[in-house]
């Protein structure tokens, strides 16, 4: 499965949890990814001390059917995610570099 366009992933998505494989236990996340106008902002990132924070927006693009997200502070570097599954209300991405699955629900 591939991401066809930015409109397909645009909007607010709650990253509920991640898993190293579909069979393993999940790691709760609770971070919101806001994808809009070729920018990704992560909101409500938890901290060990204090209140959650929001990230600075980074560029994202769709290339070869994958979501490419800019790495903060590293110009020209991207993390790439492949689309595993997508419905109107859910999305599963995979980070091929580390093999981690990201489970989202539409907000």
Tab-separated table of N, CA and C in Angstrom:
chain	number	residue	atom	x	y	z
A	1	UNK	N	0.851	-1.176	0.000
A	1	UNK	CA	0.000	0.000	0.000
A	1	UNK	C	0.896	1.238	0.000
A	2	UNK	N	0.487	2.265	-0.734
A	2	UNK	CA	1.285	3.476	-0.817
A	2	UNK	C	0.412	4.692	-0.520
A	3	UNK	N	1.066	5.776	-0.121
A	3	UNK	CA	0.389	7.048	0.069
A	3	UNK	C	0.331	7.706	-1.299
A	4	UNK	N	-0.868	8.049	-1.750
A	4	UNK	CA	-1.008	8.612	-3.074
A	4	UNK	C	-0.811	10.118	-3.133
A	5	UNK	N	-1.232	10.833	-2.069
A	5	UNK	CA	-1.152	12.290	-2.097
A	5	UNK	C	-1.146	12.842	-0.681
A	6	UNK	N	-0.774	14.132	-0.589
A	6	UNK	CA	-0.788	14.808	0.707
A	6	UNK	C	-2.203	14.857	1.278
A	7	UNK	N	-3.225	15.021	0.402
A	7	UNK	CA	-4.608	15.110	0.871
A	7	UNK	C	-5.040	13.834	1.590
A	8	UNK	N	-4.437	12.733	1.221
A	8	UNK	CA	-4.772	11.448	1.835
A	8	UNK	C	-4.383	11.396	3.318
A	9	UNK	N	-3.319	12.089	3.686
A	9	UNK	CA	-2.837	12.036	5.068
A	9	UNK	C	-3.034	13.346	5.827
A	10	UNK	N	-3.456	14.411	5.115
A	10	UNK	CA	-3.638	15.696	5.776
A	10	UNK	C	-4.656	15.617	6.896
A	11	UNK	N	-4.419	16.407	7.943
A	11	UNK	CA	-5.336	16.477	9.067
A	11	UNK	C	-4.618	16.198	10.370
A	12	UNK	N	-5.398	15.987	11.405
A	12	UNK	CA	-4.867	15.685	12.740
A	12	UNK	C	-5.034	14.200	13.018
A	13	UNK	N	-3.950	13.557	13.396
A	13	UNK	CA	-3.933	12.119	13.669
A	13	UNK	C	-3.361	11.886	15.057
A	14	UNK	N	-4.073	11.141	15.884
A	14	UNK	CA	-3.586	10.778	17.209
A	14	UNK	C	-2.738	9.519	17.092
A	15	UNK	N	-1.455	9.659	17.406
A	15	UNK	CA	-0.557	8.501	17.457
A	15	UNK	C	-0.830	7.815	18.786
A	16	UNK	N	-1.647	6.776	18.738
A	16	UNK	CA	-2.061	6.093	19.955
A	16	UNK	C	-0.932	5.264	20.557
A	17	UNK	N	-0.253	4.486	19.707
A	17	UNK	CA	0.823	3.632	20.204
A	17	UNK	C	1.731	3.195	19.067
A	18	UNK	N	2.888	2.655	19.450
A	18	UNK	CA	3.825	2.071	18.492
A	18	UNK	C	4.099	0.632	18.913
A	19	UNK	N	4.557	-0.161	17.946
A	19	UNK	CA	4.941	-1.548	18.203
A	19	UNK	C	6.153	-1.878	17.342
A	20	UNK	N	7.017	-2.736	17.843
A	20	UNK	CA	8.150	-3.203	17.039
A	20	UNK	C	7.706	-4.209	15.989
A	21	UNK	N	6.631	-4.927	16.262
A	21	UNK	CA	6.039	-5.832	15.284
A	21	UNK	C	4.567	-5.966	15.651
A	22	UNK	N	3.720	-6.387	14.696
A	22	UNK	CA	2.294	-6.509	15.006
A	22	UNK	C	1.996	-7.479	16.154
A	23	UNK	N	2.902	-8.421	16.432
A	23	UNK	CA	2.669	-9.400	17.493
A	23	UNK	C	3.134	-8.919	18.872
A	24	UNK	N	4.024	-7.941	18.923
A	24	UNK	CA	4.593	-7.496	20.207
A	24	UNK	C	3.648	-6.562	20.948
A	25	UNK	N	3.979	-6.338	22.221
A	25	UNK	CA	3.210	-5.403	23.040
A	25	UNK	C	3.371	-3.985	22.535
A	26	UNK	N	2.425	-3.128	22.903
A	26	UNK	CA	2.447	-1.768	22.393
A	26	UNK	C	2.987	-0.786	23.411
A	27	UNK	N	3.531	0.308	22.888
A	27	UNK	CA	4.018	1.408	23.709
A	27	UNK	C	3.065	2.584	23.506
A	28	UNK	N	2.348	2.952	24.569
A	28	UNK	CA	1.382	4.050	24.490
A	28	UNK	C	2.112	5.353	24.176
A	29	UNK	N	1.504	6.182	23.303
A	29	UNK	CA	2.141	7.426	22.894
A	29	UNK	C	1.298	8.661	23.233
A	30	UNK	N	0.118	8.827	22.624
A	30	UNK	CA	-0.739	9.977	22.902
A	30	UNK	C	-0.267	11.285	22.293
A	31	UNK	N	0.505	11.220	21.208
A	31	UNK	CA	1.011	12.412	20.519
A	31	UNK	C	0.139	12.650	19.288
A	32	UNK	N	-0.193	13.910	19.035
A	32	UNK	CA	-0.969	14.251	17.849
A	32	UNK	C	-0.039	14.741	16.749
A	33	UNK	N	-0.179	14.150	15.552
A	33	UNK	CA	0.538	14.610	14.368
A	33	UNK	C	-0.438	15.458	13.567
A	34	UNK	N	-0.087	16.712	13.317
A	34	UNK	CA	-0.899	17.587	12.483
A	34	UNK	C	-0.157	17.771	11.164
A	35	UNK	N	-0.737	17.239	10.104
A	35	UNK	CA	-0.162	17.325	8.764
A	35	UNK	C	-0.990	18.317	7.950
A	36	UNK	N	-0.363	19.445	7.595
A	36	UNK	CA	-1.097	20.475	6.868
A	36	UNK	C	-0.113	21.348	6.091
A	37	UNK	N	-0.448	21.629	4.834
A	37	UNK	CA	0.356	22.519	3.988
A	37	UNK	C	1.829	22.095	3.933
A	38	UNK	N	2.067	20.810	3.787
A	38	UNK	CA	3.425	20.239	3.679
A	38	UNK	C	4.260	20.429	4.950
A	39	UNK	N	3.583	20.614	6.097
A	39	UNK	CA	4.259	20.753	7.397
A	39	UNK	C	3.673	19.747	8.372
A	40	UNK	N	4.541	19.166	9.189
A	40	UNK	CA	4.125	18.272	10.278
A	40	UNK	C	4.489	18.924	11.596
A	41	UNK	N	3.494	19.063	12.469
A	41	UNK	CA	3.714	19.530	13.836
A	41	UNK	C	3.258	18.423	14.769
A	42	UNK	N	4.116	18.049	15.699
A	42	UNK	CA	3.732	17.060	16.703
A	42	UNK	C	3.304	17.810	17.955
A	43	UNK	N	2.119	17.455	18.473
A	43	UNK	CA	1.558	18.149	19.632
A	43	UNK	C	1.414	17.186	20.809
A	44	UNK	N	1.480	17.755	22.005
A	44	UNK	CA	1.295	17.000	23.255
A	44	UNK	C	2.354	15.917	23.446
A	45	UNK	N	3.604	16.251	23.131
A	45	UNK	CA	4.711	15.315	23.333
A	45	UNK	C	4.991	15.248	24.834
A	46	UNK	N	4.909	14.059	25.443
A	46	UNK	CA	5.101	13.971	26.889
A	46	UNK	C	6.562	14.219	27.295
A	47	UNK	N	6.709	14.735	28.498
A	47	UNK	CA	8.032	14.917	29.100
A	47	UNK	C	8.049	14.166	30.425
A	48	UNK	N	9.224	13.744	30.840
A	48	UNK	CA	9.315	13.053	32.126
A	48	UNK	C	9.004	14.013	33.280
A	49	UNK	N	9.308	15.283	33.071
A	49	UNK	CA	8.988	16.304	34.072
A	49	UNK	C	8.253	17.447	33.379
A	50	UNK	N	7.206	17.893	33.958
A	50	UNK	CA	6.518	19.050	33.408
A	50	UNK	C	5.430	18.715	32.421
A	51	UNK	N	4.978	19.766	31.769
A	51	UNK	CA	3.854	19.661	30.850
A	51	UNK	C	4.300	19.178	29.473
A	52	UNK	N	3.368	18.577	28.736
A	52	UNK	CA	3.691	18.192	27.360
A	52	UNK	C	4.015	19.434	26.525
A	53	UNK	N	4.716	19.231	25.417
A	53	UNK	CA	5.087	20.346	24.555
A	53	UNK	C	4.792	20.003	23.104
A	54	UNK	N	4.840	21.028	22.245
A	54	UNK	CA	4.636	20.856	20.809
A	54	UNK	C	5.978	21.057	20.103
A	55	UNK	N	6.190	20.314	19.019
A	55	UNK	CA	7.427	20.460	18.244
A	55	UNK	C	7.286	21.625	17.275
A	56	UNK	N	8.414	22.106	16.806
A	56	UNK	CA	8.403	23.072	15.713
A	56	UNK	C	7.994	22.332	14.442
A	57	UNK	N	7.282	22.990	13.539
A	57	UNK	CA	6.878	22.315	12.300
A	57	UNK	C	8.093	21.904	11.467
A	58	UNK	N	7.986	20.741	10.825
A	58	UNK	CA	9.008	20.278	9.886
A	58	UNK	C	8.317	19.970	8.558
A	59	UNK	N	9.076	20.024	7.494
A	59	UNK	CA	8.523	19.727	6.174
A	59	UNK	C	8.236	18.242	6.040
A	60	UNK	N	7.197	17.948	5.245
A	60	UNK	CA	6.964	16.562	4.849
A	60	UNK	C	6.551	16.543	3.388
A	61	UNK	N	6.756	15.410	2.766
A	61	UNK	CA	6.387	15.233	1.371
A	61	UNK	C	6.012	13.777	1.144
A	62	UNK	N	5.351	13.527	0.044
A	62	UNK	CA	5.057	12.163	-0.369
A	62	UNK	C	5.976	11.863	-1.547
A	63	UNK	N	6.789	10.835	-1.403
A	63	UNK	CA	7.728	10.482	-2.465
A	63	UNK	C	7.740	8.973	-2.633
A	64	UNK	N	7.550	8.518	-3.850
A	64	UNK	CA	7.504	7.081	-4.152
A	64	UNK	C	6.490	6.349	-3.272
A	65	UNK	N	5.382	7.027	-2.942
A	65	UNK	CA	4.331	6.408	-2.144
A	65	UNK	C	4.612	6.352	-0.659
A	66	UNK	N	5.710	6.972	-0.220
A	66	UNK	CA	6.063	6.985	1.204
A	66	UNK	C	5.980	8.399	1.759
A	67	UNK	N	5.702	8.498	3.044
A	67	UNK	CA	5.682	9.776	3.744
A	67	UNK	C	7.107	10.074	4.211
A	68	UNK	N	7.665	11.180	3.729
A	68	UNK	CA	9.014	11.595	4.128
A	68	UNK	C	8.899	12.823	5.015
A	69	UNK	N	9.428	12.722	6.243
A	69	UNK	CA	9.310	13.775	7.245
A	69	UNK	C	10.705	14.304	7.570
A	70	UNK	N	10.867	15.624	7.501
A	70	UNK	CA	12.141	16.257	7.811
A	70	UNK	C	12.581	15.988	9.236
A	71	UNK	N	13.890	15.825	9.408
A	71	UNK	CA	14.461	15.615	10.737
A	71	UNK	C	14.831	16.988	11.300
A	72	UNK	N	14.285	17.361	12.464
A	72	UNK	CA	14.578	18.688	13.029
A	72	UNK	C	16.076	18.920	13.187
A	73	UNK	N	16.525	20.097	12.721
A	73	UNK	CA	17.926	20.474	12.872
A	73	UNK	C	18.875	19.801	11.891
A	74	UNK	N	18.358	19.003	10.962
A	74	UNK	CA	19.213	18.298	9.993
A	74	UNK	C	18.690	18.556	8.592
A	75	UNK	N	19.083	19.666	8.038
A	75	UNK	CA	18.606	20.079	6.725
A	75	UNK	C	18.911	19.000	5.680
A	76	UNK	N	17.890	18.662	4.897
A	76	UNK	CA	18.068	17.668	3.845
A	76	UNK	C	17.974	16.224	4.314
A	77	UNK	N	17.755	15.998	5.612
A	77	UNK	CA	17.615	14.642	6.145
A	77	UNK	C	16.143	14.374	6.438
A	78	UNK	N	15.703	13.146	6.138
A	78	UNK	CA	14.303	12.786	6.306
A	78	UNK	C	14.178	11.413	6.947
A	79	UNK	N	13.107	11.242	7.730
A	79	UNK	CA	12.667	9.917	8.155
A	79	UNK	C	11.583	9.522	7.173
A	80	UNK	N	11.586	8.265	6.762
A	80	UNK	CA	10.637	7.804	5.757
A	80	UNK	C	9.724	6.740	6.360
A	81	UNK	N	8.439	6.855	6.079
A	81	UNK	CA	7.442	5.927	6.602
A	81	UNK	C	6.648	5.340	5.445
A	82	UNK	N	6.469	4.031	5.457
A	82	UNK	CA	5.631	3.395	4.449
A	82	UNK	C	4.240	3.186	5.036
A	83	UNK	N	3.246	3.237	4.170
A	83	UNK	CA	1.864	3.057	4.585
A	83	UNK	C	1.545	1.575	4.610
A	84	UNK	N	1.114	1.077	5.773
A	84	UNK	CA	0.765	-0.332	5.935
A	84	UNK	C	-0.730	-0.524	5.719
A	85	UNK	N	-1.514	0.390	6.303
A	85	UNK	CA	-2.974	0.274	6.244
A	85	UNK	C	-3.573	1.658	6.420
A	86	UNK	N	-4.693	1.933	5.721
A	86	UNK	CA	-5.355	3.222	5.872
A	86	UNK	C	-6.842	3.065	5.612
A	87	UNK	N	-7.645	3.646	6.516
A	87	UNK	CA	-9.086	3.787	6.313
A	87	UNK	C	-9.395	5.270	6.500
A	88	UNK	N	-10.667	5.619	6.495
A	88	UNK	CA	-11.034	7.021	6.733
A	88	UNK	C	-10.670	7.473	8.137
A	89	UNK	N	-10.622	6.545	9.095
A	89	UNK	CA	-10.408	6.920	10.498
A	89	UNK	C	-9.147	6.344	11.127
A	90	UNK	N	-8.435	5.466	10.442
A	90	UNK	CA	-7.216	4.871	11.002
A	90	UNK	C	-6.100	4.869	9.960
A	91	UNK	N	-4.870	4.830	10.465
A	91	UNK	CA	-3.708	4.752	9.594
A	91	UNK	C	-2.593	4.042	10.354
A	92	UNK	N	-1.888	3.149	9.663
A	92	UNK	CA	-0.728	2.481	10.235
A	92	UNK	C	0.451	2.763	9.318
A	93	UNK	N	1.505	3.342	9.894
A	93	UNK	CA	2.741	3.600	9.171
A	93	UNK	C	3.835	2.705	9.719
A	94	UNK	N	4.842	2.437	8.892
A	94	UNK	CA	5.996	1.650	9.338
A	94	UNK	C	7.265	2.414	9.027
A	95	UNK	N	8.152	2.465	10.002
A	95	UNK	CA	9.479	3.040	9.827
A	95	UNK	C	10.399	1.891	9.421
A	96	UNK	N	10.739	1.779	8.131
A	96	UNK	CA	11.542	0.634	7.682
A	96	UNK	C	12.933	0.580	8.310
A	97	UNK	N	13.464	1.740	8.709
A	97	UNK	CA	14.814	1.775	9.282
A	97	UNK	C	14.874	1.009	10.602
A	98	UNK	N	13.858	1.184	11.444
A	98	UNK	CA	13.847	0.530	12.755
A	98	UNK	C	12.781	-0.558	12.862
A	99	UNK	N	11.914	-0.666	11.860
A	99	UNK	CA	10.881	-1.696	11.871
A	99	UNK	C	9.717	-1.403	12.803
A	100	UNK	N	9.568	-0.159	13.225
A	100	UNK	CA	8.513	0.205	14.166
A	100	UNK	C	7.228	0.560	13.417
A	101	UNK	N	6.099	0.086	13.949
A	101	UNK	CA	4.779	0.397	13.411
A	101	UNK	C	4.159	1.513	14.243
A	102	UNK	N	3.511	2.472	13.556
A	102	UNK	CA	2.871	3.607	14.199
A	102	UNK	C	1.365	3.525	13.940
A	103	UNK	N	0.555	3.462	15.011
A	103	UNK	CA	-0.895	3.289	14.911
A	103	UNK	C	-1.615	4.597	15.233
A	104	UNK	N	-2.329	5.127	14.241
A	104	UNK	CA	-2.998	6.423	14.353
A	104	UNK	C	-4.516	6.273	14.228
A	105	UNK	N	-5.234	7.217	14.873
A	105	UNK	CA	-6.660	7.393	14.607
A	105	UNK	C	-6.874	8.865	14.255
A	106	UNK	N	-7.818	9.098	13.363
A	106	UNK	CA	-8.116	10.458	12.902
A	106	UNK	C	-8.814	11.221	14.017
A	107	UNK	N	-8.419	12.463	14.206
A	107	UNK	CA	-9.042	13.307	15.227
A	107	UNK	C	-10.107	14.174	14.599
